[in-house]
GROMACS .gro file of C-alpha atoms in nm:
model
  405
    1MET     CA    1   1.330  -2.714   2.888
    2LYS     CA    2   0.959  -2.702   2.973
    3ILE     CA    3   0.727  -2.475   3.171
    4LYS     CA    4   0.661  -2.657   3.496
    5ASP     CA    5   0.453  -2.406   3.695
    6ILE     CA    6   0.302  -2.059   3.668
    7LYS     CA    7   0.235  -1.868   3.989
    8ILE     CA    8   0.002  -1.568   4.007
    9LEU     CA    9   0.101  -1.346   4.301
   10VAL     CA   10  -0.116  -1.051   4.410
   11THR     CA   11   0.020  -0.810   4.670
   12CYS     CA   12  -0.065  -0.462   4.797
   13PRO     CA   13   0.234  -0.266   4.933
   14GLY     CA   14   0.033   0.057   4.927
   15ARG     CA   15  -0.144  -0.040   4.607
   16ASN     CA   16  -0.214  -0.362   4.420
   17PHE     CA   17   0.027  -0.543   4.190
   18VAL     CA   18  -0.024  -0.868   3.999
   19THR     CA   19   0.301  -1.057   3.939
   20VAL     CA   20   0.346  -1.371   3.729
   21LYS     CA   21   0.627  -1.618   3.796
   22VAL     CA   22   0.690  -1.873   3.521
   23VAL     CA   23   0.899  -2.165   3.652
   24THR     CA   24   1.077  -2.417   3.431
   25ASP     CA   25   1.164  -2.782   3.497
   26GLU     CA   26   1.532  -2.677   3.510
   27GLY     CA   27   1.472  -2.430   3.794
   28ILE     CA   28   1.508  -2.114   3.588
   29TYR     CA   29   1.218  -1.874   3.633
   30GLY     CA   30   1.100  -1.544   3.488
   31LEU     CA   31   0.885  -1.258   3.619
   32GLY     CA   32   0.614  -1.052   3.453
   33ASP     CA   33   0.380  -0.767   3.550
   34ALA     CA   34   0.004  -0.816   3.495
   35THR     CA   35  -0.126  -0.520   3.696
   36LEU     CA   36  -0.445  -0.358   3.566
   37ASN     CA   37  -0.547  -0.079   3.802
   38GLY     CA   38  -0.894  -0.141   3.949
   39ARG     CA   39  -0.934  -0.474   3.765
   40GLU     CA   40  -0.642  -0.663   3.914
   41MET     CA   41  -0.834  -0.976   4.011
   42ALA     CA   42  -0.993  -1.003   3.667
   43VAL     CA   43  -0.643  -1.042   3.515
   44ALA     CA   44  -0.531  -1.274   3.795
   45THR     CA   45  -0.832  -1.499   3.734
   46CYS     CA   46  -0.779  -1.491   3.358
   47LEU     CA   47  -0.422  -1.609   3.411
   48GLU     CA   48  -0.506  -1.874   3.668
   49GLU     CA   49  -0.812  -2.023   3.499
   50HIS     CA   50  -0.754  -1.969   3.128
   51VAL     CA   51  -0.391  -1.895   3.042
   52ALA     CA   52  -0.161  -2.086   3.277
   53PRO     CA   53  -0.318  -2.432   3.219
   54CYS     CA   54  -0.254  -2.398   2.845
   55LEU     CA   55   0.118  -2.331   2.886
   56ILE     CA   56   0.232  -2.607   3.122
   57GLY     CA   57   0.471  -2.835   2.933
   58ARG     CA   58   0.553  -2.584   2.658
   59ASP     CA   59   0.904  -2.469   2.572
   60PRO     CA   60   0.948  -2.123   2.732
   61GLN     CA   61   1.206  -2.027   2.471
   62ASN     CA   62   0.943  -2.011   2.197
   63ILE     CA   63   0.836  -1.660   2.292
   64GLU     CA   64   0.688  -1.560   1.958
   65ASP     CA   65   0.485  -1.879   1.916
   66ILE     CA   66   0.346  -1.854   2.268
   67TRP     CA   67   0.256  -1.487   2.211
   68GLN     CA   68   0.074  -1.575   1.889
   69TYR     CA   69  -0.093  -1.874   2.058
   70LEU     CA   70  -0.233  -1.655   2.335
   71TYR     CA   71  -0.336  -1.377   2.094
   72LYS     CA   72  -0.462  -1.566   1.789
   73GLY     CA   73  -0.565  -1.882   1.969
   74VAL     CA   74  -0.873  -1.725   2.128
   75TYR     CA   75  -1.184  -1.583   1.965
   76TRP     CA   76  -1.189  -1.278   2.198
   77ARG     CA   77  -0.875  -1.091   2.096
   78ARG     CA   78  -0.727  -0.775   2.246
   79GLY     CA   79  -0.887  -0.597   2.539
   80PRO     CA   80  -0.708  -0.478   2.853
   81ILE     CA   81  -0.756  -0.796   3.058
   82GLY     CA   82  -0.642  -1.041   2.793
   83MET     CA   83  -0.348  -0.827   2.680
   84ALA     CA   84  -0.228  -0.771   3.037
   85ALA     CA   85  -0.230  -1.148   3.086
   86ILE     CA   86  -0.031  -1.198   2.764
   87ALA     CA   87   0.206  -0.918   2.870
   88ALA     CA   88   0.297  -1.081   3.199
   89ILE     CA   89   0.368  -1.418   3.040
   90ASP     CA   90   0.570  -1.250   2.765
   91MET     CA   91   0.787  -1.050   3.007
   92ALA     CA   92   0.853  -1.364   3.211
   93LEU     CA   93   0.959  -1.556   2.899
   94TRP     CA   94   1.201  -1.279   2.795
   95ASP     CA   95   1.337  -1.286   3.152
   96ILE     CA   96   1.391  -1.662   3.121
   97LYS     CA   97   1.555  -1.633   2.780
   98GLY     CA   98   1.796  -1.372   2.911
   99LYS     CA   99   1.888  -1.593   3.205
  100ILE     CA  100   1.946  -1.891   2.973
  101ALA     CA  101   2.168  -1.680   2.747
  102GLY     CA  102   2.340  -1.504   3.036
  103LEU     CA  103   2.249  -1.169   2.878
  104PRO     CA  104   2.031  -0.870   2.973
  105VAL     CA  105   1.714  -0.844   2.766
  106TYR     CA  106   1.827  -0.531   2.580
  107GLN     CA  107   2.111  -0.733   2.428
  108LEU     CA  108   1.859  -0.989   2.300
  109LEU     CA  109   1.662  -0.706   2.141
  110GLY     CA  110   1.965  -0.586   1.945
  111GLY     CA  111   2.187  -0.405   2.192
  112ARG     CA  112   2.228  -0.042   2.293
  113SER     CA  113   2.115   0.266   2.105
  114ARG     CA  114   2.212   0.494   2.397
  115LYS     CA  115   2.394   0.493   2.730
  116ALA     CA  116   2.082   0.554   2.943
  117ALA     CA  117   1.713   0.640   2.923
  118THR     CA  118   1.610   1.000   2.990
  119LEU     CA  119   1.331   1.029   3.248
  120TYR     CA  120   1.066   1.286   3.319
  121ALA     CA  121   0.958   1.340   3.678
  122HIS     CA  122   0.632   1.473   3.824
  123ALA     CA  123   0.596   1.809   3.999
  124ASN     CA  124   0.257   1.888   4.147
  125GLY     CA  125   0.116   2.117   4.412
  126GLU     CA  126  -0.186   2.273   4.575
  127SER     CA  127  -0.086   2.602   4.412
  128ILE     CA  128   0.123   2.715   4.117
  129ASP     CA  129   0.393   2.832   4.359
  130GLU     CA  130   0.409   2.490   4.526
  131THR     CA  131   0.421   2.312   4.189
  132LEU     CA  132   0.710   2.532   4.074
  133ASP     CA  133   0.894   2.488   4.406
  134ASN     CA  134   0.873   2.112   4.356
  135ALA     CA  135   0.985   2.145   3.995
  136ALA     CA  136   1.286   2.352   4.100
  137ALA     CA  137   1.381   2.082   4.353
  138LEU     CA  138   1.364   1.816   4.080
  139MET     CA  139   1.589   2.028   3.860
  140GLU     CA  140   1.841   2.041   4.146
  141ASP     CA  141   1.825   1.660   4.153
  142GLY     CA  142   1.929   1.653   3.790
  143PHE     CA  143   1.604   1.603   3.603
  144LYS     CA  144   1.597   1.767   3.261
  145ALA     CA  145   1.227   1.704   3.194
  146ILE     CA  146   0.937   1.763   3.434
  147ARG     CA  147   0.560   1.720   3.413
  148LEU     CA  148   0.368   2.004   3.580
  149GLN     CA  149   0.025   1.959   3.741
  150SER     CA  150  -0.138   2.205   3.979
  151ALA     CA  151  -0.462   2.211   4.175
  152ILE     CA  152  -0.746   2.389   3.997
  153PRO     CA  153  -0.899   2.667   4.209
  154GLY     CA  154  -1.267   2.604   4.272
  155LEU     CA  155  -1.248   2.224   4.241
  156PRO     CA  156  -1.219   2.008   4.556
  157VAL     CA  157  -0.976   1.760   4.395
  158THR     CA  158  -0.747   1.780   4.091
  159TYR     CA  159  -0.595   1.492   3.893
  160GLY     CA  160  -0.222   1.450   3.955
  161VAL     CA  161  -0.217   1.650   4.279
  162LEU     CA  162  -0.144   1.461   4.601
  163GLY     CA  163  -0.309   1.698   4.847
  164ASP     CA  164  -0.231   1.580   5.200
  165LYS     CA  165  -0.096   1.245   5.078
  166LYS     CA  166   0.278   1.181   5.088
  167ASP     CA  167   0.295   0.979   4.764
  168TYR     CA  168   0.091   0.812   4.489
  169PHE     CA  169   0.071   0.489   4.687
  170GLU     CA  170  -0.100   0.656   4.980
  171LEU     CA  171  -0.321   0.853   4.741
  172GLN     CA  172  -0.464   0.554   4.555
  173GLY     CA  173  -0.411   0.262   4.790
  174ASN     CA  174  -0.729   0.283   5.000
  175ARG     CA  175  -1.034   0.322   4.777
  176PRO     CA  176  -1.272   0.027   4.833
  177LEU     CA  177  -1.526   0.205   4.611
  178PRO     CA  178  -1.462   0.459   4.334
  179PRO     CA  179  -1.454   0.817   4.465
  180GLU     CA  180  -1.635   1.074   4.250
  181GLU     CA  181  -1.454   1.392   4.152
  182GLU     CA  182  -1.574   1.711   3.983
  183TRP     CA  183  -1.433   1.854   3.662
  184SER     CA  184  -1.468   2.199   3.505
  185THR     CA  185  -1.301   2.275   3.172
  186LYS     CA  186  -1.352   2.649   3.224
  187LYS     CA  187  -1.177   2.649   3.562
  188TYR     CA  188  -0.898   2.434   3.419
  189PHE     CA  189  -0.831   2.678   3.135
  190ASN     CA  190  -0.819   2.963   3.386
  191LEU     CA  191  -0.527   2.788   3.556
  192VAL     CA  192  -0.320   2.603   3.297
  193ILE     CA  193  -0.191   2.893   3.086
  194GLU     CA  194  -0.077   3.084   3.395
  195LEU     CA  195   0.097   2.769   3.520
  196PHE     CA  196   0.319   2.745   3.214
  197GLU     CA  197   0.372   3.118   3.174
  198ARG     CA  198   0.507   3.136   3.528
  199ALA     CA  199   0.698   2.808   3.484
  200ARG     CA  200   0.900   2.947   3.196
  201GLU     CA  201   0.966   3.270   3.386
  202ARG     CA  202   1.096   3.084   3.690
  203LEU     CA  203   1.247   2.762   3.552
  204GLY     CA  204   1.394   2.899   3.232
  205ASP     CA  205   1.397   2.777   2.874
  206ASP     CA  206   1.638   2.482   2.903
  207ILE     CA  207   1.411   2.251   3.106
  208HIS     CA  208   1.168   2.030   2.912
  209LEU     CA  209   0.813   2.086   3.038
  210LEU     CA  210   0.522   1.843   2.997
  211HIS     CA  211   0.157   1.838   3.097
  212ASP     CA  212  -0.114   1.570   3.125
  213VAL     CA  213  -0.472   1.675   3.040
  214HIS     CA  214  -0.589   1.319   3.119
  215SER     CA  215  -0.842   1.319   2.835
  216ARG     CA  216  -1.066   1.580   2.996
  217LEU     CA  217  -1.114   1.795   2.683
  218THR     CA  218  -1.311   1.762   2.361
  219PRO     CA  219  -1.102   1.763   2.040
  220ILE     CA  220  -1.163   2.131   1.965
  221GLU     CA  221  -1.089   2.227   2.327
  222ALA     CA  222  -0.767   2.025   2.304
  223ALA     CA  223  -0.677   2.208   1.983
  224ARG     CA  224  -0.734   2.542   2.154
  225LEU     CA  225  -0.518   2.442   2.452
  226GLY     CA  226  -0.236   2.323   2.229
  227LYS     CA  227  -0.237   2.656   2.045
  228LEU     CA  228  -0.243   2.858   2.368
  229LEU     CA  229   0.054   2.659   2.503
  230GLU     CA  230   0.271   2.703   2.193
  231PRO     CA  231   0.466   3.002   2.338
  232TYR     CA  232   0.583   2.785   2.630
  233ASP     CA  233   0.745   2.515   2.412
  234LEU     CA  234   0.617   2.196   2.579
  235MET     CA  235   0.799   1.871   2.512
  236PHE     CA  236   0.452   1.726   2.474
  237LEU     CA  237   0.089   1.762   2.577
  238GLU     CA  238  -0.034   1.427   2.701
  239ASP     CA  239  -0.382   1.279   2.650
  240ALA     CA  240  -0.532   1.608   2.534
  241CYS     CA  241  -0.854   1.429   2.443
  242ILE     CA  242  -0.995   1.078   2.407
  243ALA     CA  243  -0.897   0.912   2.079
  244GLU     CA  244  -1.133   0.617   2.059
  245ASN     CA  245  -1.212   0.790   1.732
  246GLN     CA  246  -0.850   0.820   1.623
  247GLU     CA  247  -0.937   1.086   1.366
  248SER     CA  248  -1.011   1.325   1.653
  249TYR     CA  249  -0.638   1.393   1.664
  250LYS     CA  250  -0.643   1.509   1.304
  251LEU     CA  251  -0.849   1.804   1.424
  252VAL     CA  252  -0.609   1.875   1.709
  253ARG     CA  253  -0.302   1.841   1.488
  254ASN     CA  254  -0.443   2.082   1.229
  255HIS     CA  255  -0.471   2.360   1.487
  256THR     CA  256  -0.149   2.340   1.688
  257THR     CA  257   0.222   2.267   1.664
  258THR     CA  258   0.245   2.166   2.032
  259PRO     CA  259   0.373   1.805   2.028
  260LEU     CA  260   0.108   1.549   2.121
  261ALA     CA  261   0.137   1.225   2.318
  262ILE     CA  262  -0.116   0.951   2.388
  263GLY     CA  263  -0.142   0.577   2.443
  264GLU     CA  264  -0.131   0.470   2.808
  265THR     CA  265  -0.472   0.298   2.788
  266TYR     CA  266  -0.399   0.123   2.457
  267ASN     CA  267  -0.352  -0.252   2.446
  268SER     CA  268  -0.247  -0.323   2.087
  269ILE     CA  269  -0.106  -0.162   1.776
  270TRP     CA  270  -0.459  -0.138   1.638
  271ASP     CA  271  -0.552   0.123   1.899
  272CYS     CA  272  -0.289   0.363   1.766
  273LYS     CA  273  -0.232   0.255   1.405
  274GLU     CA  274  -0.407   0.554   1.242
  275LEU     CA  275  -0.262   0.801   1.493
  276ILE     CA  276   0.090   0.686   1.407
  277GLU     CA  277   0.068   0.634   1.033
  278ASN     CA  278  -0.101   0.973   0.982
  279GLN     CA  279   0.153   1.139   1.214
  280TRP     CA  280  -0.123   1.293   1.423
  281ILE     CA  281   0.087   1.232   1.734
  282ASP     CA  282   0.455   1.274   1.821
  283TYR     CA  283   0.493   1.028   2.111
  284ILE     CA  284   0.326   0.692   2.173
  285ARG     CA  285   0.288   0.619   2.544
  286THR     CA  286   0.175   0.256   2.553
  287ALA     CA  287   0.300   0.042   2.844
  288ALA     CA  288   0.442  -0.308   2.812
  289THR     CA  289   0.206  -0.437   3.081
  290HIS     CA  290  -0.099  -0.313   2.891
  291ALA     CA  291   0.004  -0.391   2.534
  292GLY     CA  292   0.115  -0.752   2.526
  293GLY     CA  293   0.452  -0.727   2.694
  294ILE     CA  294   0.791  -0.670   2.537
  295THR     CA  295   0.686  -0.845   2.216
  296GLY     CA  296   0.373  -0.633   2.175
  297LEU     CA  297   0.534  -0.303   2.265
  298ARG     CA  298   0.833  -0.368   2.042
  299ARG     CA  299   0.598  -0.399   1.744
  300ILE     CA  300   0.437  -0.065   1.829
  301ILE     CA  301   0.776   0.103   1.872
  302ASP     CA  302   0.903  -0.032   1.540
  303PHE     CA  303   0.587   0.081   1.359
  304ALA     CA  304   0.611   0.425   1.523
  305GLY     CA  305   0.972   0.462   1.415
  306ILE     CA  306   0.879   0.426   1.049
  307HIS     CA  307   0.656   0.733   1.089
  308ASP     CA  308   0.890   0.951   1.299
  309VAL     CA  309   0.690   0.896   1.617
  310LYS     CA  310   0.892   0.849   1.936
  311SER     CA  311   0.823   0.615   2.227
  312ALA     CA  312   0.747   0.753   2.574
  313PRO     CA  313   0.623   0.455   2.778
  314HIS     CA  314   0.368   0.506   3.053
  315GLY     CA  315   0.529   0.489   3.395
  316ALA     CA  316   0.252   0.533   3.651
  317PRO     CA  317   0.281   0.387   4.004
  318ASP     CA  318   0.028   0.116   3.911
  319LEU     CA  319   0.299  -0.052   3.700
  320SER     CA  320   0.541  -0.261   3.900
  321PRO     CA  321   0.922  -0.242   3.887
  322ILE     CA  322   0.909  -0.545   3.656
  323CYS     CA  323   0.733  -0.333   3.394
  324PHE     CA  324   0.972  -0.046   3.461
  325ALA     CA  325   1.266  -0.280   3.398
  326ALA     CA  326   1.104  -0.404   3.075
  327HIS     CA  327   1.065  -0.042   2.964
  328ILE     CA  328   1.427   0.045   3.040
  329HIS     CA  329   1.551  -0.252   2.834
  330LEU     CA  330   1.325  -0.145   2.546
  331ASN     CA  331   1.429   0.220   2.587
  332ILE     CA  332   1.799   0.137   2.572
  333TRP     CA  333   1.740  -0.055   2.248
  334ALA     CA  334   1.474   0.151   2.065
  335PRO     CA  335   1.625   0.380   1.800
  336ASN     CA  336   1.319   0.608   1.823
  337PHE     CA  337   1.304   0.628   2.203
  338GLY     CA  338   1.188   0.968   2.330
  339ILE     CA  339   1.153   0.972   2.708
  340GLN     CA  340   1.038   0.756   3.000
  341GLU     CA  341   0.786   0.860   3.267
  342TYR     CA  342   0.919   0.816   3.622
  343VAL     CA  343   0.741   0.856   3.956
  344GLY     CA  344   1.020   0.743   4.187
  345PRO     CA  345   1.136   0.413   4.337
  346GLY     CA  346   0.815   0.346   4.530
  347ASN     CA  347   0.759   0.313   4.903
  348GLU     CA  348   0.970   0.103   5.141
  349GLU     CA  349   0.727  -0.191   5.135
  350MET     CA  350   0.737  -0.204   4.757
  351GLN     CA  351   1.116  -0.190   4.756
  352ARG     CA  352   1.126  -0.487   4.993
  353ILE     CA  353   0.919  -0.695   4.752
  354PHE     CA  354   1.065  -0.589   4.416
  355LYS     CA  355   1.445  -0.576   4.411
  356HIS     CA  356   1.650  -0.447   4.117
  357ASN     CA  357   1.967  -0.250   4.050
  358ILE     CA  358   1.849  -0.002   3.787
  359LYS     CA  359   2.043   0.313   3.872
  360VAL     CA  360   1.870   0.652   3.843
  361GLU     CA  361   2.112   0.943   3.828
  362ASP     CA  362   2.090   1.298   3.687
  363GLY     CA  363   1.743   1.232   3.549
  364MET     CA  364   1.846   0.918   3.360
  365ALA     CA  365   1.794   0.545   3.417
  366PHE     CA  366   2.091   0.314   3.361
  367VAL     CA  367   1.990  -0.040   3.267
  368SER     CA  368   2.098  -0.342   3.467
  369ASP     CA  369   2.339  -0.583   3.297
  370ALA     CA  370   2.209  -0.874   3.502
  371PRO     CA  371   2.079  -1.163   3.290
  372GLY     CA  372   1.713  -1.125   3.192
  373LEU     CA  373   1.519  -0.828   3.325
  374GLY     CA  374   1.727  -0.799   3.641
  375VAL     CA  375   1.438  -0.795   3.891
  376GLU     CA  376   1.380  -1.026   4.187
  377PHE     CA  377   1.048  -1.079   4.372
  378ASP     CA  378   1.035  -1.164   4.744
  379GLU     CA  379   0.730  -1.388   4.784
  380GLU     CA  380   0.752  -1.392   5.165
  381ALA     CA  381   0.756  -1.013   5.186
  382ALA     CA  382   0.471  -0.993   4.931
  383ALA     CA  383   0.256  -1.222   5.145
  384GLU     CA  384   0.264  -0.963   5.425
  385PHE     CA  385   0.060  -0.725   5.210
  386PRO     CA  386  -0.259  -0.897   5.088
  387TYR     CA  387  -0.481  -0.764   4.811
  388LYS     CA  388  -0.717  -0.475   4.892
  389ARG     CA  389  -0.987  -0.376   4.647
  390SER     CA  390  -0.914  -0.026   4.519
  391TYR     CA  391  -1.031   0.193   4.234
  392LEU     CA  392  -0.940   0.498   4.034
  393PRO     CA  393  -1.187   0.785   4.077
  394VAL     CA  394  -1.494   0.854   3.865
  395SER     CA  395  -1.510   1.197   3.701
  396ARG     CA  396  -1.825   1.406   3.666
  397LEU     CA  397  -1.894   1.758   3.544
  398GLU     CA  398  -2.018   2.003   3.804
  399ASP     CA  399  -2.379   1.935   3.698
  400GLY     CA  400  -2.333   1.563   3.761
  401THR     CA  401  -2.276   1.447   3.403
  402MET     CA  402  -2.035   1.154   3.373
  403TRP     CA  403  -1.706   1.260   3.217
  404HIS     CA  404  -1.382   1.105   3.098
  405TRP     CA  405  -1.137   0.982   3.360
   0.00000   0.00000   0.00000
């Protein structure tokens, strides 16, 4: 069996997705997700011009060798663009191998460690009351873990809050240039403690609560927040501060027992090695699409397990259902799985293009037993939604200083 063709398919059913289709000379094909929000065409070009030509004629079953070839075989290792390209090829090869074997990918990884993957959903609102109303509705739907985000009074826009938009796809699908948004740490602190105090009063103690700071704090501010949130027993505090200097989390860890999670922007084990081996974090949130696919993420998960760190893969709406399927297969296998982020099935257009039978019930995702990843991609439907340039926002302090997004 040889790789005959590699297609790079870019579509925008509300927001952009980059999909890779690896086709063999025996007609078996595999799918991978190469989406990199705001830099989609950079990855697509990398795949088309630099990666795909090197793989035609190779045996698709040699997943490890191809991964090492793409990683070690270039001088410019790592980086979000290169690792997203590797990730998509890797997912597609695992999909092919599963189809050849007639087995779902999780069986190739070593089989089940659990019956299903626990999910956490998002509750947000323009006020604390609206956020808690939405959280209560999610609890009625069976979710046992919920991330809370609420609009910050005094700021025109708040991360994680939809405003007048109906979903994440409408929120981020029409930004031809990066919008600029204001941030105030002081105003944020005025809100966040009240949010969780009232959440525990209304939602009770049995629900797992989570919160995403989105790297807006300095390390000492993050430490202070973690300590203030200790009475409300969060499952974890996500991206409390930037960790380009991984030792920043040593400072945070030394001041709070609130569990810490980070990793959605990481693209290799080297980005989180010190965080994990020093046990400065409790959950690693790297995504398969951003960290070299199933092969790359499996290495991170295994390394984390040695140090009692759990996996909690990123699950934002800028990752396609192919990535979600890859995560569910990994989650079913991983002995140190913690929880999976979930933002819903996507809009109708997206569901037309990406078809799968992963069942979500009572706040859990049940893996498909179809061979491979269990996702199909409708190329004709995808062609109806051409690429549209779109960006994440830019964040500035109220005085105009550039800040972390």
